[in-house]
Every structure is written in C-alpha cells, then in structure tokens.
Amino acid sequence: MISSFLEQYMSTTLQCLKLLDAYLLYILLTRALQLSYCLLLRTFPFNSLLSGFMSCVGSFILAVCLRIEINPQNKGDFQGISPERAFTDFLFASAILHLVVMKLVS
Amino acid sequence: MAVLGSNTILLVALTITVIQALTPSHYLTQRDVERLKSSLSQPFSDLETAFYSIVGLSKLGAQVPDVKQACTFIESNLDANNLDSLFYAAQSSQVLSGCEISISNETKDLLHAAVSEDSSVSQICHAVGALNGFGLPLASQEALSALTARLSKEETVLATIQALQTASYLSQQADLSGIVEEIEDLVARLDDLGGVYLQFEEGLEPTALFVAATYQLSDHVGTEPPFKEDQVIQLVNAIFSKKNFDSLSEAFSVAAASAAFSQNRYHLPVVIVAEGSASVSHQQPVLRLQVTNVMSQPLTHASVTLERAKSSSTKNTVLQQTAFTPAGDGFDLNFMNVKPASGYYDFSIHVEGDSRYIANVVELKVKVSTEVGITNVDLSTVDKDQSIAPKTTRVAYPAKGKGSFTVDSHQNFALSFQLVDVNTGAELTPHQTFVRLHNQKTGQEVVFVAEPDNKNVYKFELDTSERKSEFDSASGTYTLYLIIGDATLENPILWNVADVVIKFPEEDAPSTILSKNLFTPKQEIQHLFREPEKRPPTVVSNTFTALILSPLLLLFILWIRLGANISNFTFAPSTIIFHLGHAAMLGLMYVYWTQLNMFQTLKYLAILGSITFLAGNRMLAYKAVKRTTQ
C-alpha cells in the first residue's frame, strides 16, 4: 500500500512541490533529533532547546503554508495570492522567525 | 538666620509643663542680662556702635561707665551732613544725662528736607528721630503723609518696622491709625514655628525690633497692640532663645525687646520659676518661687496663690487656695505643713496683681522627698522538706548580722524586711529594692529583686539548687547586700546585711570560669558561588551536533534526486541582488548570535531587508510575467 501511495505521489505532484516536501521532511527529522536529545540529556540550556525547537516548528509551518498556497490544485481557495506573493511572505516570515530564534538562543 | 543657634535652651529645673496656656520657655536670666550688658559695653568704634551701646544699656537699666567721655565721643564723631549719623547722635544724647549737642541751621534744614516723599522710609525714620532727639519742632502731619506715601511703595518688613518707630516720634494729634494698622499686617507675616516660636523669616533682629517698635507706638497712641496672649509668649520664646549675639545691632534689638516686654502698658509676660530644684523635704520644707518679668526683675507687687496641689500618682488634692508669702525677692510656701506623703505633686499656681500679666498660670511639678528606714529584717534558712524549723536571725540596720549563715542545696535562704518613712511612719515601696550576693573569691555577683507582698513586707527567697546556674555553681562565701533606692529618697541604702556561705553540690562545680568572648572576631564566612549546572559531556554534545547535520545531507540528496536545478536562474541584477541580500540576512543572523545586540541587528536587518525585498519583488514579478506568458 505504501508503494502505491508513493507511486501516485511521484507522478501527480509537481516538482517544486516535491522539493518543498523534501525540505519539510528535513525539518521534521531535525525536530525529532532535538526532541530525543532533550529527553535523553535533560534540559540544561533550556532557552537553547526552546529556540531550536521553535525554529523547527516555525519553519515547518511556514513551509506548509507556502506549499498550500503554491499548489495549483488549491488555486480556488487563494484568489489574489500569486505564488510569488506566497514566496515573499514565506521569506519575510522566516526572516522574523530567525530573528526571534537568534535572540532566544543567546 | 540661626533661630535656636547652638546655644543651650535654658529650661527651668523640673520643667514648667505646658497644659492650659503657653508659658515662656526662654527668658533672660540674671546671667543673661549681665552677659547682654557686657556685650553692649564694648568700646565705641563709631557713632553707630556708640548708639547701640548707649541706648541698649539704658534700656536694660544700666549706664555707660563714662557719660562725659561718651558725650564727647558723640560730638566729635558727628557728621552733620549724614542723616544716620544725626539720628544716632540725637538718640544717644537724649539718653545721656547732661549731654547737649548743638545743631546748626543748615543741619536743621537738612533734616526737614529729608522728611519728604522722595526719601526712603529709613531716611524719614532717621530724620524724624533726629529731630525728636534734638528737641526740634517737627511738622507731624507732613511727616505722616510722606511716611504713608513712602510705605505704600516699600513693602518690606524692615521698612514697616521703621515706619512704626517713626510714628512713635510724631505728635499724638496726628492721625496715626493708618500706621497702627500696619502692626496687624506685620503680625500676620510672622511665622509660627511648632506653636512655640513666632518670628519673622528675616530673623531674630527684625522680630525684636518689631516688638520694641510696636509697644513703643502702642504706648504712644494708647491702643492695645493686636497680639493674642499666646502670640506674646511665642514672641518672647523666639526673641530670648538666643543668648550669644553675632552683632551689636542684634544685642541692641534684644535689649530693646526686653525693655518693651517689661515696661509697656498692656502686656507683661510673667516668668515663674522655682528657686533651685522644686523639691521639698523635712530638712527643707519651704518651696520658694521667683516671679519675675522677662528680664528677671522680680515682681514684688504680685500676689501668688497656690490654686491646688495634687498628688501625681493618686490625684488627691492635698492643698487648695493657699497664698504664698512674699519673702525678699521671691515667694515662699511651707509645703511640709500639710505632711504630704513622699512622691511628686502637681502644683497649679496663679499670679495676680496686675491686669497686664500674661502667662500667669503655671503648672509646676514638685517633688517631696523623705528618708527611708529598714525595720524588721529577718534572715532565715528554711529546710526544703520543712522537717527542721527555720532558723531566724533578726538584724538591725545598719549593723551587720553576726555569725555566718550556711545554705546548701537542701535549704532555702529567706530574707524579709519592711521599709518605712522615717518621718511619718508610713510604709514605702521604693523603685529599687535589690538583694546583691557577691562572691568574695571569684568576684561574681548576682542581683535579685525583692518584691513586696500585699502587706508591704518585702520578701526574698533563694533556692540554691534552682538558681545554681546564675551562680555558676561556685560555692563559697557570699556577702549579702541590700540596695534601696528611689528618686524621692534622700538616703539611698547600700547595706551589707550578712555573709552567707552557699554550698553547691560538688559535681556541678565548673572547672574554669568561662569568660565570654564577645569581642573576638567571628569566623569568616566564605561566599559560595552558585555552582554551574552540570552539562552533558562534550562528546555527547558533539555527537548530537553531527547527528543534526545528517538530515541536511538527506535533504540535499533528495533534492538532487528530484532534479532540483538552477536552470531558471537568470543573471539579471535583481536576482543577484536578491540572492545576495538573502544570504547576507542569514549571515546577519549568525553575527547576531555571536556578537550584536537586538538594536544593531534590527538596524542592519532593516537595510538588508529592504534591499532584498525590492530586488526580490522585481525578480518575482519578472518570473510571474514569464510564467503567465509561457
């Protein structure tokens, strides 16, 4: 069943979407690793843990938003927001996210 | 403007307490008057100091030592063209007997010309004063109008005081009521300090001059000055609070004020003090009061009555409506005639005889002291289990008990005595009744309090085993002292009653006498800094760092697999700028983490962000166009 899902996924999704999906996967993995680190080794530099975690989560959410907005199949829901606009939003939001995360890390 | 200055406040012994009305807390004692006279008796340096000395001393009732020399001094130093000089000369010569200064016509004209609206109030005052002092005729009405006109322009306190002085030189036919009204305005300008002092913020000298000028004018015009009784006393307190004077003019002003308070027609503040300390006893049964004015001149025509004498503790009235008998400069009352019990009494004293008297009701606290005697002194050793009858020895004061008493842990030591007033036979309960046991060898002493029972018999019991901690269990011979003391006792007692041998059980005897080291330095406290929390070992951290990077690798692999490429990359400037700007923003984030603070970062971010945004906008728009046209 998984293989059929994968096949369908490979064929139907656009390339840019696939790239984005890869990115999402990467973030997810990073987040999982951070969580395991925290569980294993206690939360000494708590703010560092938090900032790293939030960075992952935030990036993930923003990427998901971008993916949703870019997907032509969803074009009906997003009138007036061109993919470029979505991309700009994504960049802007992630810039702010990184700023906050950096503050928290220090 | 040192009001109280550094001088001590001269309080009457045992205080005149303020209950109903204010009474003077400061006045001039005999010593103060002498000191004031001596400060005014300095050799003359110029006409102004001569004026202060001559007139000041006359106000105090004294004279300069050499009248003739003073007169010649005035004549030789007189500057006939100077208004102030003429004023000082005129007033001084008026005071000195047999001193006449001749005045030329030009001087007279000068003086008359000065009395006009164009001169200052001070000049008008001096001119009028000079004319008055030399006995020259003066146009009072003109002077008055000039003064009133000038006064409306100069509103200062000093100018108004000088106007009052000037008015007192003018004839009584002139309508001086306008000037008299200024007194009330000045009274309103006085500052009330704590309800005890009343003075101008300009200082002591203007206040004293004001008082002198007010009474001078009031006596001249015949109207009572608008001072309330309390205000008069507050002025007295303020003016006489300073006993050493900075300048001759200040001393002069105080002398003038004291003369004004002693001799005016309306208000006479009365000072009532007890001579010595207000204490009577059988040896000294008479309470003597001194009733004087503020200059310590006795008011021998007054009649002094004791309104009521109440005991402070029981509030019983002991004596009422008794007159004091005049004796010499003071007034006497033999209080012991009523045979009061020892203690403190509140006397309420009235002084009558003149309607001008102010503060003529005082409350005085008088102490009646007596001598104490100890009777019925019994020393006994009582066995604890009451099996053996107690041995009682009677000791007579002031002898010492014969024989020594031995007390060990099975016995209690008891002492009982009675305290009586030697003169009346009444029982006394003084404040201090102590029993002191002094170890002759070690020098230790232990003090206990003996308490009276309800029959006023003092009892003291010593249970040696109970109290052994206070004695440090040191056995030995102790001398027993009885200490009796009280404020109302003339003969406090320290009496060695007997010697007592106290035996403590041997096992409690201390090996050494512990000296309490209260004054050696204590142990130093080391500050413990908060230990940093344990961090995981570096190895683990590094491992995890490597682990984190692995998904990144995975991402790149996936991207390459999926065919991510940069084939659509056009080398338009906006794209380059956009990518560079974006990279720079990420770099800025890194730098922010390591070095910068938020404000700097925001600044750079704003610059970079706007560049990137603009470039990105163009790039994306271009791409969008490309996409739609494709």
XYZ file of C-alpha atoms in Angstrom:
736
model
C 0.000 0.000 0.000
C 2.803 2.331 0.799
C 4.458 1.710 -2.541
C 1.287 2.567 -4.413
C 0.943 5.731 -2.429
C 4.498 6.647 -3.227
C 3.968 5.986 -6.939
C 0.918 8.118 -7.068
C 2.704 10.828 -5.132
C 5.647 10.829 -7.507
C 3.502 11.146 -10.538
C 0.922 13.609 -9.519
C 2.861 16.185 -7.598
C 4.756 18.938 -9.258
C 8.447 19.200 -8.984
C 8.504 22.307 -6.893
C 6.129 20.724 -4.530
C 8.354 17.718 -4.279
C 11.258 19.896 -3.453
C 9.290 21.563 -0.766
C 8.264 18.214 0.589
C 11.856 17.184 0.844
C 12.517 20.341 2.811
C 9.659 19.564 5.091
C 10.983 16.124 5.713
C 14.342 17.529 6.628
C 12.855 19.863 9.167
C 10.847 17.081 10.671
C 13.876 14.925 11.115
C 15.794 17.722 12.760
C 12.972 18.301 15.146
C 12.823 14.647 16.073
C 16.524 14.635 16.796
C 16.284 17.686 19.013
C 13.479 16.161 20.966
C 15.399 12.960 21.541
C 18.432 14.973 22.691
C 16.318 16.816 25.174
C 14.706 13.695 26.504
C 17.996 11.944 26.906
C 20.114 14.672 28.380
C 17.864 16.937 30.411
C 17.055 20.474 29.541
C 20.056 22.329 30.834
C 20.309 25.166 28.363
C 16.568 25.433 28.305
C 16.436 28.502 26.162
C 18.636 26.901 23.554
C 16.393 23.908 23.400
C 13.327 26.045 23.114
C 14.741 28.233 20.410
C 15.909 25.323 18.327
C 12.598 23.617 18.719
C 10.592 26.667 17.857
C 12.760 27.309 14.846
C 11.992 23.865 13.525
C 8.319 24.125 14.205
C 8.031 27.600 12.762
C 9.884 26.764 9.628
C 7.773 23.694 9.179
C 4.560 25.634 9.457
C 5.716 28.341 7.098
C 6.806 25.776 4.536
C 3.461 24.074 4.773
C 1.723 27.357 4.211
C 3.860 28.001 1.181
C 3.132 24.570 -0.179
C -0.566 25.043 0.235
C -0.509 28.398 -1.413
C 1.627 27.324 -4.328
C -0.300 24.197 -5.177
C -2.297 24.915 -8.338
C -4.935 22.463 -7.243
C -5.807 24.810 -4.442
C -5.926 27.843 -6.594
C -9.585 28.321 -5.959
C -9.085 28.906 -2.268
C -6.444 31.516 -2.695
C -7.638 34.149 -5.048
C -5.338 37.049 -5.422
C -2.313 35.489 -3.852
C 0.126 34.642 -6.539
C 2.830 32.107 -5.895
C 5.337 34.853 -5.904
C 3.451 36.639 -3.235
C 3.335 33.467 -1.225
C 7.019 33.035 -1.585
C 7.671 36.580 -0.444
C 5.503 36.038 2.565
C 7.406 32.901 3.317
C 10.733 34.669 3.172
C 9.573 37.567 5.273
C 8.038 35.416 7.933
C 11.041 33.162 8.164
C 13.305 36.177 8.500
C 11.334 37.290 11.529
C 11.329 33.776 12.871
C 15.067 33.540 12.640
C 15.485 36.862 14.347
C 13.433 35.760 17.290
C 15.137 32.415 17.455
C 18.553 34.007 17.472
C 17.506 36.269 20.307
C 16.348 33.335 22.303
C 19.412 31.280 21.642
C 21.710 33.942 23.025
C 19.360 83.240 60.432
C 20.101 80.895 63.276
C 16.985 80.844 65.376
C 17.889 78.411 68.080
C 21.546 78.582 67.353
C 23.893 76.277 69.089
C 23.104 77.643 72.485
C 21.515 75.525 75.122
C 17.926 76.131 75.964
C 17.607 77.386 79.487
C 14.856 75.290 80.979
C 13.591 75.823 84.429
C 14.601 72.959 86.726
C 11.997 70.203 86.632
C 10.121 71.949 83.769
C 7.137 74.159 83.750
C 4.789 71.878 81.892
C 2.531 73.413 79.288
C -1.036 72.398 79.864
C -3.524 75.184 79.502
C -1.722 78.152 78.071
C 1.728 78.708 76.756
C 4.338 79.781 79.266
C 7.723 81.241 78.416
C 10.334 78.607 77.916
C 13.040 81.174 77.183
C 13.730 84.381 79.002
C 16.663 86.390 80.227
C 18.075 85.105 83.472
C 20.273 87.325 85.621
C 23.306 85.830 83.962
C 21.877 86.509 80.526
C 21.170 90.103 81.436
C 24.723 90.550 82.665
C 26.054 88.971 79.503
C 23.897 91.214 77.365
C 25.104 94.263 79.237
C 28.715 93.266 78.811
C 28.273 92.671 75.085
C 26.779 96.124 74.821
C 29.584 97.650 76.852
C 32.252 97.407 74.267
C 34.378 100.448 73.496
C 32.917 102.647 70.804
C 34.348 102.323 67.344
C 31.966 104.618 65.542
C 28.776 106.504 66.129
C 26.543 103.566 65.264
C 28.155 101.255 67.813
C 28.048 104.092 70.317
C 24.329 104.422 69.695
C 23.722 100.723 70.184
C 25.751 100.614 73.363
C 24.375 103.752 74.966
C 20.737 103.272 74.141
C 20.892 99.486 74.603
C 22.334 99.781 78.063
C 19.779 102.378 79.005
C 17.018 100.015 78.010
C 18.463 97.412 80.330
C 18.517 99.947 83.092
C 22.248 100.454 83.050
C 24.521 103.261 82.008
C 27.716 103.567 80.082
C 30.585 103.799 82.541
C 31.759 107.241 81.493
C 28.987 109.582 80.456
C 31.230 112.536 79.760
C 33.535 110.573 77.548
C 30.573 109.188 75.641
C 29.209 112.655 75.084
C 32.487 113.985 73.742
C 32.772 110.960 71.510
C 29.368 111.667 70.015
C 30.180 115.312 69.442
C 33.479 114.584 67.799
C 32.131 111.841 65.529
C 29.034 113.652 64.450
C 28.803 114.127 60.705
C 26.308 116.920 60.236
C 25.556 116.017 56.649
C 24.745 112.397 57.243
C 21.192 111.523 58.302
C 22.100 108.276 60.025
C 24.859 109.935 61.953
C 22.500 112.679 63.105
C 19.935 110.119 64.158
C 22.381 108.113 66.236
C 23.782 111.214 67.840
C 20.346 112.579 68.632
C 19.035 109.416 70.247
C 22.207 108.782 72.191
C 22.442 112.276 73.553
C 18.802 112.113 74.585
C 19.576 109.106 76.737
C 22.745 110.507 78.295
C 22.022 112.970 81.042
C 23.547 116.386 80.638
C 24.648 115.877 77.065
C 23.622 118.633 74.698
C 24.621 118.709 71.068
C 24.405 121.983 69.238
C 22.871 121.914 65.814
C 23.448 124.400 63.087
C 20.641 125.798 60.995
C 21.858 124.038 57.932
C 21.555 120.753 59.694
C 18.024 121.613 60.706
C 17.165 122.390 57.137
C 18.754 119.174 56.001
C 16.646 117.243 58.448
C 13.444 118.968 57.453
C 14.183 118.417 53.780
C 14.705 114.758 54.368
C 11.165 114.366 55.603
C 9.543 114.069 52.220
C 8.194 111.503 49.871
C 11.444 111.276 47.968
C 13.431 109.840 50.807
C 13.286 106.182 51.743
C 11.428 105.084 54.844
C 14.727 104.570 56.616
C 15.753 108.133 55.863
C 12.422 109.539 57.008
C 12.696 107.485 60.179
C 16.157 108.760 60.945
C 15.295 112.340 60.142
C 12.219 112.333 62.357
C 14.101 110.532 65.082
C 16.912 113.045 64.908
C 14.512 115.996 65.082
C 12.806 114.400 68.046
C 16.075 113.612 69.761
C 17.413 117.139 69.400
C 14.157 118.559 70.646
C 13.435 120.407 67.431
C 9.937 121.154 66.201
C 8.510 118.808 63.635
C 5.574 119.021 61.265
C 3.846 115.799 62.184
C 1.154 115.826 59.549
C 3.605 116.331 56.724
C 5.846 113.650 58.068
C 2.911 111.310 58.368
C 1.765 111.818 54.802
C 5.297 111.405 53.491
C 5.644 108.234 55.520
C 2.357 106.759 54.358
C 3.117 107.513 50.743
C 6.559 106.032 51.008
C 5.363 102.970 52.862
C 2.972 102.026 50.109
C 5.972 101.783 47.789
C 8.279 99.915 50.145
C 6.516 96.851 51.449
C 9.360 95.147 53.310
C 9.143 94.142 56.942
C 12.060 96.336 57.961
C 10.574 99.384 56.299
C 7.279 98.848 58.096
C 9.046 98.460 61.429
C 10.870 101.708 60.863
C 7.571 103.349 59.987
C 6.209 102.211 63.352
C 9.205 103.691 65.080
C 8.797 106.956 63.209
C 5.141 107.178 64.134
C 6.026 106.900 67.787
C 8.072 110.083 67.473
C 5.227 112.029 65.897
C 2.753 114.081 67.819
C -0.333 112.398 69.147
C -2.607 114.885 67.433
C -1.765 113.429 64.071
C -3.944 110.588 62.867
C -1.640 107.663 63.283
C -4.276 104.976 62.849
C -3.060 104.131 59.347
C 0.351 103.284 60.698
C -1.133 101.446 63.632
C -2.991 99.199 61.212
C 0.345 98.124 59.771
C 1.011 96.308 63.012
C -1.699 93.808 62.263
C -0.312 93.171 58.795
C 3.070 92.509 60.252
C 1.645 90.139 62.840
C 0.147 88.136 60.005
C 3.580 87.854 58.428
C 5.124 86.207 61.456
C 5.984 82.529 61.093
C 4.688 80.118 63.688
C 7.329 77.517 64.440
C 5.859 74.499 66.133
C 3.440 76.580 68.145
C 6.297 77.614 70.410
C 8.120 80.329 68.494
C 6.866 83.208 66.467
C 9.257 85.205 64.383
C 9.879 86.761 61.023
C 11.648 84.727 58.428
C 14.085 87.639 58.163
C 15.427 86.654 61.545
C 15.719 87.472 65.186
C 16.693 91.113 64.904
C 13.670 92.293 62.914
C 11.375 90.375 65.265
C 12.889 92.026 68.313
C 12.825 95.471 66.698
C 9.233 94.878 65.704
C 8.236 94.110 69.271
C 10.046 97.174 70.581
C 8.538 99.442 67.947
C 5.042 98.022 68.418
C 4.960 98.577 72.135
C 6.532 101.993 71.771
C 3.862 103.034 69.293
C 1.031 101.431 71.230
C 2.015 103.198 74.404
C 2.315 106.432 72.473
C -1.051 106.148 70.793
C -2.914 104.456 73.603
C -4.252 101.388 71.807
C -3.519 97.824 72.782
C -1.357 96.011 70.258
C -3.205 93.222 68.435
C -1.252 90.395 69.998
C -3.014 87.403 71.437
C -1.657 86.109 74.737
C -0.148 83.051 73.141
C 1.467 85.187 70.462
C 3.143 87.353 73.086
C 4.636 84.288 74.741
C 5.703 82.866 71.406
C 7.468 86.124 70.604
C 9.166 86.005 74.000
C 10.355 82.473 73.283
C 11.694 83.377 69.866
C 13.480 86.558 70.899
C 15.109 85.221 74.025
C 16.116 81.869 72.637
C 19.474 83.179 71.521
C 21.918 84.015 74.288
C 25.051 84.910 72.369
C 24.794 87.522 69.704
C 26.541 87.822 66.374
C 26.472 91.568 66.180
C 25.971 94.601 68.299
C 22.788 95.511 66.494
C 21.309 92.119 67.363
C 22.199 92.593 71.026
C 20.647 96.033 70.895
C 17.442 94.676 69.401
C 17.109 92.046 72.131
C 17.727 94.685 74.794
C 15.072 96.902 73.244
C 12.614 93.993 73.120
C 13.245 93.030 76.715
C 12.649 96.595 77.827
C 9.463 96.672 75.775
C 8.176 93.466 77.376
C 8.974 94.684 80.865
C 7.609 98.187 80.774
C 4.709 98.622 78.371
C 1.176 99.473 79.365
C -0.570 96.432 78.022
C 1.192 93.115 78.223
C 3.543 91.896 80.903
C 4.767 88.354 80.449
C 5.420 86.712 83.763
C 8.103 84.132 84.401
C 7.545 81.829 87.350
C 10.348 79.514 88.377
C 11.189 77.565 91.444
C 14.422 78.508 93.093
C 16.917 75.692 92.950
C 15.150 72.447 92.275
C 11.463 72.208 93.032
C 11.874 69.787 95.846
C 10.888 69.872 99.470
C 11.756 67.611 102.310
C 11.810 67.682 106.046
C 15.137 69.418 106.078
C 13.934 71.911 103.531
C 10.217 72.345 103.923
C 9.849 75.619 102.086
C 9.195 75.900 98.368
C 10.466 79.190 97.081
C 9.258 80.682 93.825
C 10.708 83.514 91.835
C 8.160 85.574 89.978
C 9.832 87.920 87.520
C 9.388 89.630 84.202
C 11.323 88.540 81.142
C 14.406 90.396 82.336
C 14.425 88.557 85.654
C 13.361 91.617 87.560
C 11.226 90.462 90.457
C 7.568 91.468 90.508
C 7.283 92.125 94.159
C 3.776 93.548 93.952
C 2.252 90.373 92.677
C 0.213 88.056 94.806
C 0.934 84.399 94.250
C -1.603 81.754 95.107
C -1.439 78.019 95.055
C -4.650 77.095 93.355
C -4.361 73.408 94.014
C -1.699 70.793 94.758
C -2.450 67.286 93.588
C -0.515 64.116 94.091
C 0.730 62.883 90.711
C 0.068 59.263 91.471
C -3.172 59.290 93.395
C -4.616 62.551 92.062
C -5.808 63.527 95.524
C -5.848 67.207 96.268
C -3.548 67.870 99.156
C -3.782 71.632 99.423
C -6.013 74.290 97.948
C -6.178 78.063 97.705
C -3.161 78.880 99.771
C -1.275 82.087 99.306
C 2.461 82.245 99.030
C 4.108 84.564 101.473
C 6.370 87.173 99.951
C 9.932 86.770 101.134
C 12.638 89.003 99.774
C 12.630 88.734 96.019
C 10.558 85.589 95.938
C 7.526 83.902 97.368
C 7.543 81.085 99.896
C 5.269 78.285 100.836
C 5.871 75.764 103.555
C 4.520 72.643 101.968
C 5.526 70.213 104.643
C 2.933 71.719 106.941
C 0.325 69.524 105.358
C 2.521 66.499 105.906
C 2.377 65.149 102.379
C 3.455 61.618 101.588
C 6.632 61.376 99.573
C 6.283 61.497 95.812
C 5.517 64.003 93.095
C 2.872 66.669 93.235
C 1.355 68.848 90.541
C 1.094 72.438 91.661
C -1.172 74.864 89.883
C -0.016 78.395 90.625
C -1.736 81.697 89.875
C -0.119 85.097 89.877
C -2.400 88.075 90.257
C -1.946 91.727 90.917
C -1.842 93.417 87.577
C -4.200 93.182 84.670
C -1.253 93.210 82.285
C 0.089 89.867 83.420
C 0.347 87.229 80.749
C 1.153 83.537 81.269
C 0.413 83.995 84.909
C -0.887 80.483 85.433
C 1.659 77.704 85.596
C 1.782 74.054 86.444
C 4.790 73.009 88.433
C 5.906 69.529 89.389
C 7.229 69.428 92.930
C 8.974 66.513 94.495
C 8.547 65.674 98.139
C 11.368 63.505 99.335
C 11.865 61.707 102.549
C 14.162 59.285 104.315
C 13.674 55.580 104.435
C 14.304 53.254 107.288
C 14.535 49.481 107.271
C 12.827 47.577 110.022
C 12.005 44.017 110.896
C 14.858 42.493 108.956
C 14.780 38.717 109.313
C 17.263 36.312 107.810
C 16.381 32.667 107.894
C 17.409 29.342 106.453
C 14.441 27.150 105.774
C 14.783 23.492 105.194
C 13.195 22.350 101.975
C 11.267 19.495 103.301
C 10.105 21.571 106.206
C 11.316 18.998 108.697
C 13.548 21.312 110.655
C 12.198 24.581 111.957
C 13.661 27.625 110.243
C 16.402 29.493 111.985
C 15.621 33.135 112.004
C 18.013 35.872 112.888
C 16.990 39.434 113.270
C 19.425 42.031 112.068
C 19.235 45.679 112.895
C 20.175 48.287 110.333
C 22.969 49.439 109.972
C 24.731 46.689 111.865
C 25.873 43.554 110.149
C 24.394 40.207 111.003
C 26.568 38.338 113.422
C 27.718 34.931 112.543
C 27.543 33.489 109.115
C 24.717 31.624 107.551
C 25.278 28.403 105.737
C 22.989 27.310 102.980
C 23.354 24.186 100.944
C 21.188 22.501 98.391
C 18.717 21.183 100.917
C 17.832 24.567 102.247
C 16.307 27.790 101.124
C 17.561 31.116 102.251
C 14.966 33.762 103.038
C 15.123 37.451 103.795
C 12.238 39.656 104.782
C 12.130 43.311 105.729
C 9.946 46.368 105.817
C 10.584 49.859 104.550
C 9.086 52.795 106.359
C 9.197 56.510 106.041
C 11.309 57.716 108.927
C 9.318 60.896 109.379
C 5.762 59.738 109.003
C 5.989 56.044 109.766
C 4.118 55.181 106.568
C 5.206 52.157 104.581
C 7.165 52.859 101.446
C 7.564 50.967 98.195
C 10.621 52.418 96.511
C 11.520 51.667 92.913
C 14.742 49.846 93.618
C 14.915 47.069 96.169
C 17.720 44.735 95.247
C 19.481 41.911 97.009
C 23.030 41.516 95.845
C 25.182 38.478 96.519
C 28.848 38.994 95.912
C 31.286 36.115 95.807
C 34.340 37.249 97.665
C 36.759 34.933 95.905
C 35.712 34.996 92.261
C 34.215 38.458 92.187
C 30.949 37.204 90.745
C 27.841 38.941 91.799
C 24.226 38.039 91.372
C 21.434 40.536 91.916
C 17.857 39.669 92.730
C 14.792 41.803 93.206
C 12.877 41.677 96.456
C 9.146 42.008 95.995
C 6.611 43.296 98.478
C 3.562 41.284 99.368
C 0.171 42.861 99.884
C 1.067 43.895 103.408
C 4.103 45.820 102.047
C 6.512 43.375 103.645
C 9.408 42.658 101.353
C 10.353 39.038 100.929
C 13.208 37.401 99.141
C 13.809 33.682 98.894
C 16.806 31.977 97.422
C 16.529 28.379 96.343
C 20.136 27.375 95.833
C 19.534 24.392 93.640
C 17.133 26.286 91.387
C 19.400 29.241 90.959
C 22.676 27.443 90.695
C 23.086 28.366 87.015
C 23.180 32.018 87.905
C 25.838 31.384 90.453
C 27.732 29.124 88.065
C 27.639 26.655 90.941
C 30.563 28.331 92.630
C 30.438 27.561 96.304
C 31.888 29.927 98.786
C 31.256 32.891 100.963
C 28.950 35.487 99.563
C 28.383 38.890 101.067
C 24.749 39.853 101.057
C 23.911 43.446 100.309
C 20.601 45.187 100.371
C 20.211 48.077 97.911
C 17.314 50.508 98.343
C 16.863 53.489 96.071
C 14.249 55.867 94.701
C 14.049 59.360 93.263
C 12.135 60.562 96.293
C 14.556 59.148 98.833
C 17.136 61.357 100.390
C 19.148 58.455 101.746
C 19.616 55.552 99.370
C 20.909 52.499 101.144
C 23.662 50.020 100.371
C 23.863 47.766 103.382
C 25.983 44.709 103.946
C 23.482 42.618 105.814
C 25.424 39.435 106.410
C 27.782 36.867 104.997
C 26.272 33.753 103.540
C 28.131 30.574 102.770
C 26.489 28.807 99.891
C 27.398 25.236 99.157
C 26.626 23.771 95.796
C 26.924 20.066 95.019
C 30.487 19.286 94.044
C 29.823 17.683 90.709
C 28.456 20.907 89.301
C 31.476 22.986 90.132
C 32.878 24.500 86.977
C 36.485 23.688 86.223
C 37.278 27.030 84.739
C 35.479 30.244 84.651
C 34.280 30.739 81.130
C 34.937 34.215 80.009
C 32.529 35.151 77.368
C 34.433 36.232 74.362
C 32.078 38.685 72.948
C 34.630 40.792 71.225
C 36.822 38.376 69.337
C 36.392 38.240 65.616
C 33.936 35.673 64.400
C 34.618 33.033 61.804
C 34.941 34.335 58.322
C 32.119 33.350 56.025
C 33.155 32.202 52.607
C 30.774 33.050 49.882
C 29.676 30.043 47.913
C 29.027 30.941 44.334
C 26.255 29.137 42.610
C 27.765 26.124 41.003
C 27.043 25.957 37.306
C 24.760 23.150 36.382
C 26.247 20.029 35.128
C 26.405 19.977 31.417
C 26.442 16.839 29.418
C 29.878 15.739 28.435
C 31.304 17.342 25.350
C 31.456 14.073 23.497
C 27.745 13.616 23.631
C 27.096 17.157 22.528
C 29.413 16.830 19.601
C 27.813 13.575 18.574
C 24.453 15.154 18.538
C 25.682 18.101 16.546
C 26.869 15.700 13.901
C 23.591 13.886 14.051
C 21.660 17.093 13.484
C 23.582 17.761 10.357
C 22.683 14.418 8.865
C 19.117 15.329 7.867
C 20.616 18.230 5.956
C 22.601 15.816 3.909
C 19.497 13.821 3.343
C 17.756 16.927 2.103
C 20.395 17.685 -0.449
C 20.365 14.121 -1.665
C 16.620 14.229 -2.075
C 16.738 17.475 -3.879
C 19.316 16.281 -6.311
C 17.300 13.112 -6.827
C 14.219 15.128 -7.511
C 16.027 17.191 -10.022
C 16.224 20.473 -8.358
C 18.239 22.678 -10.530
C 19.060 26.246 -11.061
C 18.349 26.201 -14.745
C 15.898 29.023 -14.489
C 18.454 31.186 -12.972
C 18.674 34.384 -14.997
C 21.557 36.634 -14.334
C 19.518 39.749 -14.041
C 20.870 42.162 -11.481
C 17.784 41.971 -9.383
C 18.111 38.269 -8.956
C 21.718 38.525 -7.970
C 20.960 41.270 -5.542
C 18.078 39.297 -4.179
C 20.132 36.227 -3.565
C 22.998 38.160 -2.136
C 20.713 40.092 0.110
C 19.071 36.944 1.321
C 22.410 35.362 2.021
C 23.513 38.477 3.805
C 20.437 38.345 6.009
C 21.242 34.819 7.009
C 24.810 35.844 7.687
C 23.499 38.691 9.818
C 21.571 36.207 11.868
C 24.754 34.340 12.581
C 26.567 37.504 13.526
C 23.683 38.483 15.749
C 24.036 35.231 17.595
C 27.679 35.773 18.218
C 28.146 39.456 18.599
C 25.499 42.060 18.053
C 22.551 43.048 20.202
C 18.998 43.466 19.045
C 19.153 47.150 18.152
C 22.130 46.873 15.924
C 20.701 43.777 14.311
C 17.416 45.459 13.623
C 19.218 48.336 12.033
C 21.183 46.134 9.668
C 18.199 43.931 9.087
C 16.114 46.879 8.036
C 18.708 47.920 5.470
C 19.296 44.459 4.102
C 15.676 43.520 4.230
C 14.534 46.473 2.229
C 17.161 45.839 -0.440
C 16.285 42.190 -0.617
C 12.602 42.945 -0.731
C 12.920 45.349 -3.574
C 15.177 43.051 -5.545
C 13.026 40.072 -4.804
C 9.936 41.924 -5.803
C 11.342 42.724 -9.173
C 12.628 39.244 -9.652
C 9.381 37.604 -8.739
C 7.375 39.976 -10.845
C 9.601 39.159 -13.760
C 9.128 35.486 -13.093
C 5.402 35.874 -12.839
C 5.318 37.655 -16.162
C 7.394 34.895 -17.621
C 5.083 32.307 -16.192
C 1.917 33.883 -17.491
C 3.304 34.449 -20.911
C 4.627 30.892 -21.171
